[in-house]
PDB file of C-alpha atoms in Angstrom:
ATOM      1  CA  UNK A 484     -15.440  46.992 -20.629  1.00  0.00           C
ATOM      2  CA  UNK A 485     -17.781  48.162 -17.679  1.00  0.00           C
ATOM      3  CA  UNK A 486     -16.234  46.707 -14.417  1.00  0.00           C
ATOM      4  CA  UNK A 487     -19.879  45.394 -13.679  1.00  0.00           C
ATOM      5  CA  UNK A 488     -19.804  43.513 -17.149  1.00  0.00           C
ATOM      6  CA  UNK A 489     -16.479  41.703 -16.722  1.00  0.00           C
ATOM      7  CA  UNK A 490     -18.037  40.694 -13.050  1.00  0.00           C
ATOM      8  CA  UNK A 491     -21.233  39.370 -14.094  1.00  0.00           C
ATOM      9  CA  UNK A 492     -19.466  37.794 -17.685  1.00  0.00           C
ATOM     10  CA  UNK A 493     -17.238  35.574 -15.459  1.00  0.00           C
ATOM     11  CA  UNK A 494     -20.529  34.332 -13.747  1.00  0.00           C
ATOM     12  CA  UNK A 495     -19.842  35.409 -10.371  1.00  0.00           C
ATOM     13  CA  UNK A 496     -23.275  37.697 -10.185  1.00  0.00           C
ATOM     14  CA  UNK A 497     -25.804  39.784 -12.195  1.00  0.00           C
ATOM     15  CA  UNK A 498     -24.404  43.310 -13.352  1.00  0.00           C
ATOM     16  CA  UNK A 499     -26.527  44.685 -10.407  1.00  0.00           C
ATOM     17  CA  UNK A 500     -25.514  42.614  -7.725  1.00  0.00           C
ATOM     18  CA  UNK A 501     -21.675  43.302  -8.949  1.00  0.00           C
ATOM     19  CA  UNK A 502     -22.268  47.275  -8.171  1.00  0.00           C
ATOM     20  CA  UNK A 503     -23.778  46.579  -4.627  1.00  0.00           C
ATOM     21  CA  UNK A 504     -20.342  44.688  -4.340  1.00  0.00           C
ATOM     22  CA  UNK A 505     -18.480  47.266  -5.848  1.00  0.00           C
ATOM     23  CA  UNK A 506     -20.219  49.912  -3.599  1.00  0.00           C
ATOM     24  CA  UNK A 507     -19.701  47.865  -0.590  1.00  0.00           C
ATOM     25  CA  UNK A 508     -15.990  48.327  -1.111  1.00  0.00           C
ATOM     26  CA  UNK A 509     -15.293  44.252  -1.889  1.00  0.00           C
ATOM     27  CA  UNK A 510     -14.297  44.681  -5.199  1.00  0.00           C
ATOM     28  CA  UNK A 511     -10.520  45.756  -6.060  1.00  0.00           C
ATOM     29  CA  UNK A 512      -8.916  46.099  -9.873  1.00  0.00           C
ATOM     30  CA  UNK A 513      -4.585  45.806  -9.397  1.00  0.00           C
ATOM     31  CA  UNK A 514      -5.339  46.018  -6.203  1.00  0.00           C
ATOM     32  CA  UNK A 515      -6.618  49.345  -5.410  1.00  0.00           C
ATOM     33  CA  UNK A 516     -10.982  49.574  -4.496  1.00  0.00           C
ATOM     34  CA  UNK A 517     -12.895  50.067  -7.390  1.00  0.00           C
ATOM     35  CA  UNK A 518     -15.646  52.255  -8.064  1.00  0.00           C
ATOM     36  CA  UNK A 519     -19.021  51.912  -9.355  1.00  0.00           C
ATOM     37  CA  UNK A 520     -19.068  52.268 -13.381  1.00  0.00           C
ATOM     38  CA  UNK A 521     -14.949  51.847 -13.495  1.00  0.00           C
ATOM     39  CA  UNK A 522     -13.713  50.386 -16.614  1.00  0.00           C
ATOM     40  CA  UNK A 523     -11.256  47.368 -16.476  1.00  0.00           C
ATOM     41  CA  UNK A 524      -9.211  46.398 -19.563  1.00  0.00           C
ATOM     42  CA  UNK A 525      -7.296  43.018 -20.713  1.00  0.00           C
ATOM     43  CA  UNK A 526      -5.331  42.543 -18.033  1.00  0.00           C
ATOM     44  CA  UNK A 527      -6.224  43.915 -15.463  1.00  0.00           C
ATOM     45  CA  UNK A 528      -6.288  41.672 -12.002  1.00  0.00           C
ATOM     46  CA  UNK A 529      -9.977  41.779 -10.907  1.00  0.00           C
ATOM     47  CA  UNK A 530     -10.914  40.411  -7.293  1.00  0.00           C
ATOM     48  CA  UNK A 531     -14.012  40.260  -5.337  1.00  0.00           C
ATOM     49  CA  UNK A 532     -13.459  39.951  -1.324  1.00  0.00           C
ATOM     50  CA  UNK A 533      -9.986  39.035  -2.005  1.00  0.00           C
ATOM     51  CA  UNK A 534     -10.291  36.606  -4.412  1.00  0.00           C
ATOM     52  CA  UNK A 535      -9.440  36.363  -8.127  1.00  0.00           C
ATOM     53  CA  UNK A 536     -12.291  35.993 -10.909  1.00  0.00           C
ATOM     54  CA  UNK A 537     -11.592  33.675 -13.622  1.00  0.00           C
ATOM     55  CA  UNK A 538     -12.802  34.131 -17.065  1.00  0.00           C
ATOM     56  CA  UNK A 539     -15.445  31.643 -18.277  1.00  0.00           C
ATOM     57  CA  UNK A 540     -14.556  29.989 -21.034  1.00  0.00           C
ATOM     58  CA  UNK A 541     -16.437  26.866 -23.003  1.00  0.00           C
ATOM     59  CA  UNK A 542     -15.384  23.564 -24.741  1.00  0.00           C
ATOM     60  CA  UNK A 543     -16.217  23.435 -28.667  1.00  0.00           C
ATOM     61  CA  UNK A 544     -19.661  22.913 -28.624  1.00  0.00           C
ATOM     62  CA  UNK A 545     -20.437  23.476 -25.290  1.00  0.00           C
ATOM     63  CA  UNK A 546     -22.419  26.270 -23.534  1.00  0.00           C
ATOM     64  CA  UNK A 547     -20.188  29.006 -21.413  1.00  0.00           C
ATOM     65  CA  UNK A 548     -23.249  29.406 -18.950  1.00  0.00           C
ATOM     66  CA  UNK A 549     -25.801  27.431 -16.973  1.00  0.00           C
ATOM     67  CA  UNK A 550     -29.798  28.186 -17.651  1.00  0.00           C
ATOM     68  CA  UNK A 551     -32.383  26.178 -15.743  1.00  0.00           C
ATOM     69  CA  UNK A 552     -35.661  25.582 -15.219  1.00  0.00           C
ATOM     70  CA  UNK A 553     -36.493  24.838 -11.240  1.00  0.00           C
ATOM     71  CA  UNK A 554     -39.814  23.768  -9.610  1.00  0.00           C
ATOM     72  CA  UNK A 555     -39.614  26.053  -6.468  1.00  0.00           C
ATOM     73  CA  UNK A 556     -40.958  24.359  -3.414  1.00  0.00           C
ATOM     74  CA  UNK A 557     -43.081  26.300  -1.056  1.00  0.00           C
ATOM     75  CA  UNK A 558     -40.674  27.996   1.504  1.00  0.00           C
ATOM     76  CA  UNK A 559     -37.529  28.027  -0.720  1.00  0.00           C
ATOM     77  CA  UNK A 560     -36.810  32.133  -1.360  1.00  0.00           C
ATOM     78  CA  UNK A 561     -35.288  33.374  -4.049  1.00  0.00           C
ATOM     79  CA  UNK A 562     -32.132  35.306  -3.100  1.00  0.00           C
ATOM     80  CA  UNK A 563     -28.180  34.738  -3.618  1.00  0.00           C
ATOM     81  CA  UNK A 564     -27.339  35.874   0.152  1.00  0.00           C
ATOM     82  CA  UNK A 565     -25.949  32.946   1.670  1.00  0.00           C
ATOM     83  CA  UNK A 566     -27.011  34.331   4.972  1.00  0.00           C
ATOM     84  CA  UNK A 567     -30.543  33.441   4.244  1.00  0.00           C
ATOM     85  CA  UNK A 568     -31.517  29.427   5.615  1.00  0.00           C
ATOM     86  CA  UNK A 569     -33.798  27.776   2.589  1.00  0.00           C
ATOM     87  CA  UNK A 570     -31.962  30.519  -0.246  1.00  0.00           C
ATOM     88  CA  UNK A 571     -32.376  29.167  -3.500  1.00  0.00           C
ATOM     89  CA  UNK A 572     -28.502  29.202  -4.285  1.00  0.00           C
ATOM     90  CA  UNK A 573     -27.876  26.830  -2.103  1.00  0.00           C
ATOM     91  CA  UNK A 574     -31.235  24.560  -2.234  1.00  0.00           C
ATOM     92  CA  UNK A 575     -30.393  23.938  -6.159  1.00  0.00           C
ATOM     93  CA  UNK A 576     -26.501  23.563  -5.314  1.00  0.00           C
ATOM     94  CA  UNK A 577     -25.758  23.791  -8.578  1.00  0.00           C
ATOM     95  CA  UNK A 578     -22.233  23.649  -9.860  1.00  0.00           C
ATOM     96  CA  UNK A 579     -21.919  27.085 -11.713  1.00  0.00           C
ATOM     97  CA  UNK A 580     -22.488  29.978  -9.717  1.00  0.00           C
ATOM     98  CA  UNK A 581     -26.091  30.843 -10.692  1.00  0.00           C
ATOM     99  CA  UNK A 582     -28.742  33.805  -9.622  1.00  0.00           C
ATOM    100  CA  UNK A 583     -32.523  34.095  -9.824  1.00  0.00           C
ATOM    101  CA  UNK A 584     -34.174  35.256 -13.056  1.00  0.00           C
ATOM    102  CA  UNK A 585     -36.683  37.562 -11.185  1.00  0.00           C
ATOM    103  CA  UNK A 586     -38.587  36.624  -8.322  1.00  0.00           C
ATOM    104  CA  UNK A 587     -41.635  34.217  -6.738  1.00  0.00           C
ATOM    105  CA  UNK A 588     -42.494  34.533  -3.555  1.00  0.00           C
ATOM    106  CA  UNK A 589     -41.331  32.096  -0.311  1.00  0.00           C
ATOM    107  CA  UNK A 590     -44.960  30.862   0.140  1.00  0.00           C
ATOM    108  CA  UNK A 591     -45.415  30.384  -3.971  1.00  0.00           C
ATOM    109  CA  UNK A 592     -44.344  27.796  -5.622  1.00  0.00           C
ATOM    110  CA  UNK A 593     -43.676  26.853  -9.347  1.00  0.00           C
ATOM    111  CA  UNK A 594     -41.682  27.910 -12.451  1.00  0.00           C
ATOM    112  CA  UNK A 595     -38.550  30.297 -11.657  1.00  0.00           C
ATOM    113  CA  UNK A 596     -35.343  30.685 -14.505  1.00  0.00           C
ATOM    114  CA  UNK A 597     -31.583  30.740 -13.097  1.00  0.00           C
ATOM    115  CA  UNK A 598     -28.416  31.598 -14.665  1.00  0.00           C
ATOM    116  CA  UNK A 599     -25.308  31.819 -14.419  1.00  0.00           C
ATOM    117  CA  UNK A 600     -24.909  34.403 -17.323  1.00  0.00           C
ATOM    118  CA  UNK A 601     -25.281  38.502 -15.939  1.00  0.00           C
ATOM    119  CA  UNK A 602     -25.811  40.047 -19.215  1.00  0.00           C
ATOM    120  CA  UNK A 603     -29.395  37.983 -19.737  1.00  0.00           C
ATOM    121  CA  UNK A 604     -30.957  39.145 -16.787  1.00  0.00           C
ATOM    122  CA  UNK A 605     -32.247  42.549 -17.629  1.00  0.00           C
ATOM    123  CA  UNK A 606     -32.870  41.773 -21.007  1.00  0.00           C
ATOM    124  CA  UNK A 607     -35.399  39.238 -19.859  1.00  0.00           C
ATOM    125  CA  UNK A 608     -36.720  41.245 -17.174  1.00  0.00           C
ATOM    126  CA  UNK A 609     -37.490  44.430 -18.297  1.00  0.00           C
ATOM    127  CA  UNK A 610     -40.588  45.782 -18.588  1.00  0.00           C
ATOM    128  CA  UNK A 611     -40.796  46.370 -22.363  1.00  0.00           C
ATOM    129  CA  UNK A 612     -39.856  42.444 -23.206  1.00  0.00           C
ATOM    130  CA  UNK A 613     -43.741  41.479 -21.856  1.00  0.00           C
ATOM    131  CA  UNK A 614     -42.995  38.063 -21.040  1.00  0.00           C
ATOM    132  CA  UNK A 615     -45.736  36.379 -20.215  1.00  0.00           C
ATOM    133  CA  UNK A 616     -46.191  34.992 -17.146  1.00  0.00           C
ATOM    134  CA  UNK A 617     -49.162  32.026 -16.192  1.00  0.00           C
ATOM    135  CA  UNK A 618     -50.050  31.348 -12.724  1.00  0.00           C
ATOM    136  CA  UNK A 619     -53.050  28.473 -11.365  1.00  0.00           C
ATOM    137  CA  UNK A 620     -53.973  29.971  -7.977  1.00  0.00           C
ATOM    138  CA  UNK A 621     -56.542  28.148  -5.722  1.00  0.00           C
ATOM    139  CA  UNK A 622     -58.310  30.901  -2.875  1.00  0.00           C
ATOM    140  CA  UNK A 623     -60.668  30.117   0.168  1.00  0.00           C
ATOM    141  CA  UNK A 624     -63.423  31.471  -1.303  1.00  0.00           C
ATOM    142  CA  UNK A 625     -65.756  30.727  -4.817  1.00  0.00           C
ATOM    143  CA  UNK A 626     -64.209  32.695  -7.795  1.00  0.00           C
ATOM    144  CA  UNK A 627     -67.099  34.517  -9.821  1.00  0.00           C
ATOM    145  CA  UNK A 628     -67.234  35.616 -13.040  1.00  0.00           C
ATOM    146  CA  UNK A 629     -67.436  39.303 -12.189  1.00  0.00           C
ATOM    147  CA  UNK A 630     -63.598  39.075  -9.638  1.00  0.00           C
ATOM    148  CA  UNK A 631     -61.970  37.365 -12.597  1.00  0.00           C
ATOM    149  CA  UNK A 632     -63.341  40.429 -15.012  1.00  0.00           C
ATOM    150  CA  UNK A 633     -62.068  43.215 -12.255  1.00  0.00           C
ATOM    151  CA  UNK A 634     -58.732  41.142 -11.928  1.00  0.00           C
ATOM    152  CA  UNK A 635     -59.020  41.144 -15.874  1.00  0.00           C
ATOM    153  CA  UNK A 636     -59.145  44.573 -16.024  1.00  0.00           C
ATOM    154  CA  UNK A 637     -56.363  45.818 -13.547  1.00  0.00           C
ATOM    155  CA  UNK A 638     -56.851  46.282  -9.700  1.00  0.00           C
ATOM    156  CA  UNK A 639     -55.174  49.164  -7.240  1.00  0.00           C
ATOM    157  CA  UNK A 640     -51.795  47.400  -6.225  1.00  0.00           C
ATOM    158  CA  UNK A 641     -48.774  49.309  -4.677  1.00  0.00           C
ATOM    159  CA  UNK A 642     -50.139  52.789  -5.517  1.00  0.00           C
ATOM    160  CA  UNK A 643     -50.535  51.881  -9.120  1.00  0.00           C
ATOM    161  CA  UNK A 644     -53.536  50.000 -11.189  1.00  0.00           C
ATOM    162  CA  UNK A 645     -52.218  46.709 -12.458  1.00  0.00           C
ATOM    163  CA  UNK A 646     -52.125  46.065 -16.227  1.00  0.00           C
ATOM    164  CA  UNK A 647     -54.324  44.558 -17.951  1.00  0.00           C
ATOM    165  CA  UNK A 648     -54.150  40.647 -18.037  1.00  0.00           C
ATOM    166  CA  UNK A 649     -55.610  37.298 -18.704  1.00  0.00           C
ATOM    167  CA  UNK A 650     -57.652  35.334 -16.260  1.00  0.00           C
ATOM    168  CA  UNK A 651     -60.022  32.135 -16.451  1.00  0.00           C
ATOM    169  CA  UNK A 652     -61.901  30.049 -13.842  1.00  0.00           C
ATOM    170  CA  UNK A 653     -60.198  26.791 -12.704  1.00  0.00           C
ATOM    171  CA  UNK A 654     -63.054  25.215 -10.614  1.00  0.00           C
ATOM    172  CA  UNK A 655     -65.217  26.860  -7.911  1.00  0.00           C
ATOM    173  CA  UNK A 656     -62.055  27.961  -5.872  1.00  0.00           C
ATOM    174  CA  UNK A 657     -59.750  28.756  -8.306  1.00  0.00           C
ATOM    175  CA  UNK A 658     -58.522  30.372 -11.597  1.00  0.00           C
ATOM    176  CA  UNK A 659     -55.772  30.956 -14.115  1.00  0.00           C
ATOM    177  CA  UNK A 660     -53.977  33.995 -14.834  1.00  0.00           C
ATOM    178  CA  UNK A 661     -51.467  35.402 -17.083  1.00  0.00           C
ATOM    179  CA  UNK A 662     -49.510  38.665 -16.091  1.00  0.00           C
ATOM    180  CA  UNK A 663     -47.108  40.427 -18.242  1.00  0.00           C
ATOM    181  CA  UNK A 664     -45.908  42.349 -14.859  1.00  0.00           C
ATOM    182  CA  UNK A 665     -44.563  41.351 -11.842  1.00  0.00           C
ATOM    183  CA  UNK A 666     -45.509  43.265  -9.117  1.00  0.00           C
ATOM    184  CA  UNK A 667     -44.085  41.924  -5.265  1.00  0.00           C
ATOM    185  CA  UNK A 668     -47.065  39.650  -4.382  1.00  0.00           C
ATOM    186  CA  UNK A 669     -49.145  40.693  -6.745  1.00  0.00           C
ATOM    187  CA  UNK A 670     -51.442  38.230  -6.974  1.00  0.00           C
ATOM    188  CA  UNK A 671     -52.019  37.885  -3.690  1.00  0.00           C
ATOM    189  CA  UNK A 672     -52.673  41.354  -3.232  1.00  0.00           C
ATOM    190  CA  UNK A 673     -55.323  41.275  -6.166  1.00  0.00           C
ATOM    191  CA  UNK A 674     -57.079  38.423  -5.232  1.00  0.00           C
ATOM    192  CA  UNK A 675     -57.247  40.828  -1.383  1.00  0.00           C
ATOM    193  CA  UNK A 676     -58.756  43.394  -3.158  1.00  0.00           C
ATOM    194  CA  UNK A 677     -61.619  40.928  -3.688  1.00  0.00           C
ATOM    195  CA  UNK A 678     -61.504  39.395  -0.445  1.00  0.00           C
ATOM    196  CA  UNK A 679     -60.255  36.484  -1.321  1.00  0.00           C
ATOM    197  CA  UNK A 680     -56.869  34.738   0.461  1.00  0.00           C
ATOM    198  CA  UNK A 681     -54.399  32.823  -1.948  1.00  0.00           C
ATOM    199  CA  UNK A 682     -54.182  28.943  -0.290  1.00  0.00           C
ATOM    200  CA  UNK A 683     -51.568  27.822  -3.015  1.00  0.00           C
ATOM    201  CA  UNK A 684     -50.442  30.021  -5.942  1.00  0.00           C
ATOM    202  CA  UNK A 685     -48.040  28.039  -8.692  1.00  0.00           C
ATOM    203  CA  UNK A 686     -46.718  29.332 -11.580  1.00  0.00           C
ATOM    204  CA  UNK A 687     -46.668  27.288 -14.239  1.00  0.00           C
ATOM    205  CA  UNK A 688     -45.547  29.256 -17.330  1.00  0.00           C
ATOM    206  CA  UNK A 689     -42.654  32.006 -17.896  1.00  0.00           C
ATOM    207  CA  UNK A 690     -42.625  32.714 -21.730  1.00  0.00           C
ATOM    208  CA  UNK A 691     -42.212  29.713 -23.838  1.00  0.00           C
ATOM    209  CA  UNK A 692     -41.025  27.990 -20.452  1.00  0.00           C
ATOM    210  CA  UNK A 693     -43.518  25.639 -19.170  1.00  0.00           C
ATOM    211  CA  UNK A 694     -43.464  23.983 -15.946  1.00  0.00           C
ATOM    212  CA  UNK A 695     -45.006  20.737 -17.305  1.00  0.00           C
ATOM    213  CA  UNK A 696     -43.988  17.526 -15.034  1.00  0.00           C
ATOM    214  CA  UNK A 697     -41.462  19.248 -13.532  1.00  0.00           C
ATOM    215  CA  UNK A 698     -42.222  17.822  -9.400  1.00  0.00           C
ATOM    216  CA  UNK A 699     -41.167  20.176  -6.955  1.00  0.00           C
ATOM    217  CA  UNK A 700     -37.780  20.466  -6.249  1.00  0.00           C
ATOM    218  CA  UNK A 701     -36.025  19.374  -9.412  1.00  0.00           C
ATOM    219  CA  UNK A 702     -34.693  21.037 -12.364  1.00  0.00           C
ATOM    220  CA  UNK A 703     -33.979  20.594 -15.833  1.00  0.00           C
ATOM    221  CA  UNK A 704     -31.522  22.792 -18.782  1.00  0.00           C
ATOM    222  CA  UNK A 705     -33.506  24.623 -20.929  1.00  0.00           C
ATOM    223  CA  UNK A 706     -33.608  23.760 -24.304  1.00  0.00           C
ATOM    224  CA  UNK A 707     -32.188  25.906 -27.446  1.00  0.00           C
ATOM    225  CA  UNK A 708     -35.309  26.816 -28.655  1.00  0.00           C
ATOM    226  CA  UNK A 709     -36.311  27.885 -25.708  1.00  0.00           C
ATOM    227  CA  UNK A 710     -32.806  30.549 -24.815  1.00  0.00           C
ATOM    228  CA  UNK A 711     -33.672  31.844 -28.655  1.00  0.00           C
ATOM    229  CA  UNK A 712     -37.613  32.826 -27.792  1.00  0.00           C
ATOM    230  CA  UNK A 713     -36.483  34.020 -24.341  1.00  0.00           C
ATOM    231  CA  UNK A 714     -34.157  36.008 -26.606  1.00  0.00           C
ATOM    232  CA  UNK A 715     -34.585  36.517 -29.582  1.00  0.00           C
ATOM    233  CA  UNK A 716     -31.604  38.032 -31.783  1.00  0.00           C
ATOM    234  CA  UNK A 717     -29.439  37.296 -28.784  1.00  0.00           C
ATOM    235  CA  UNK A 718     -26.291  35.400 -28.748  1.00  0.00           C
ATOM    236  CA  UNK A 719     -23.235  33.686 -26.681  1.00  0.00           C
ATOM    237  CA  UNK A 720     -25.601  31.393 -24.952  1.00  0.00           C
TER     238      UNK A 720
END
């Protein structure tokens, strides 16, 4: 098995925060450093800054990893590092050892996944999965028909023209839209493009995940159905 797998499958990290470790030299295997895309087999004595990873293992029944649906507050960001004051680790202090699914910005707020399982992260995040995302975003000027048609179309954002994605009006100063790419500060930076300033920006939909009455701050286990149209096919939840 790929050292980065048997990392990430004991919940410690995603596979690509396990090869920063591994390339930052904290990462032994029978206690000599390992190297990015080593191998480790049964047996072998795996240990991250000097400490021993345990194998995750689940009662009959019972799920072997953590997945979570949080209502990020407004200056929470999403990041592992325990260096950072207000990281999201840390604000959800959640008994597993869990990661951000993705991104959403410090001044967002809204609908973010977290996991303590590695091996989901890419699958859900890759481009080619389109997972919807939905997004109410209120501005500080009046929304017309025509910026919600240009946004509609796809904008100039990071040196590239967004894809094309859904959008509807949500009052004079507002309007709803669904992405299928997630660009850093994307919206933001289209809603620049027509002048306009985000005031508040939540997202409210990731997939079949819905925010609903979720208040800011709290969290709730997402449901079966919901892990098998996140993934479909996929299994070991």
């Amino acid at each position: 098995m790929r050292l980065n797998k048997h990392i990430s499958d004991t919940g410690a990290c995603s596979r690509r925060e396990a090869d920063r470790l591994i390339g930052d030299g904290r990462v032994t295997v029978n206690g000599q450093r390992a190297r990015v895309g080593a191998e480790v087999g049964e047996g072998d004595l795996v240990m991250v800054d000097g400490q021993a990873l345990q194998s995750r293992t689940a009662a009959p029944g019972k799920r072997r990893h953590a997945y979570i649906a949080l209502h990020k507050p407004t200056g929470i960001t999403c990041t592992t590092e325990a260096s950072v004051r207000g990281n999201i680790v840390d604000f959800v202090d959640h008994r597993d050892r869990i990661f951000p699914i993705g991104r959403l910005d410090k001044d967002s707020e809204g609908l973010i996944l977290l996991t303590s399982n590695g091996d989901i992260v890419n699958a859900i995040l890759r481009a080619e999965h389109k997972l919807e995302k939905e997004y109410l975003v209120t501005v500080n000027h009046a929304v017309t028909h025509g910026i919600l048609r240009g946004m509609a179309r796809g904008v100039p954002v990071h040196g590239q023209v967004t894809l094309p994605c859904r959008t509807g009006p949500l009052g004079r100063f507002g309007f709803r839209i669904t992405l299928v790419q997630g660009l850093n500060r994307q919206i933001r930076l289209m809603a620049a493009h027509f002048d306009l300033r985000v005031k508040q920006l939540v997202r409210v939909r990731i997939g079949p995940v819905k925010l609903a009455h979720l208040k800011p701050g709290q969290w709730r286990n997402l449901t079966d159905a919901e892990l098998r149209a996140l993934l479909p096919g996929h299994a070991g939840f």
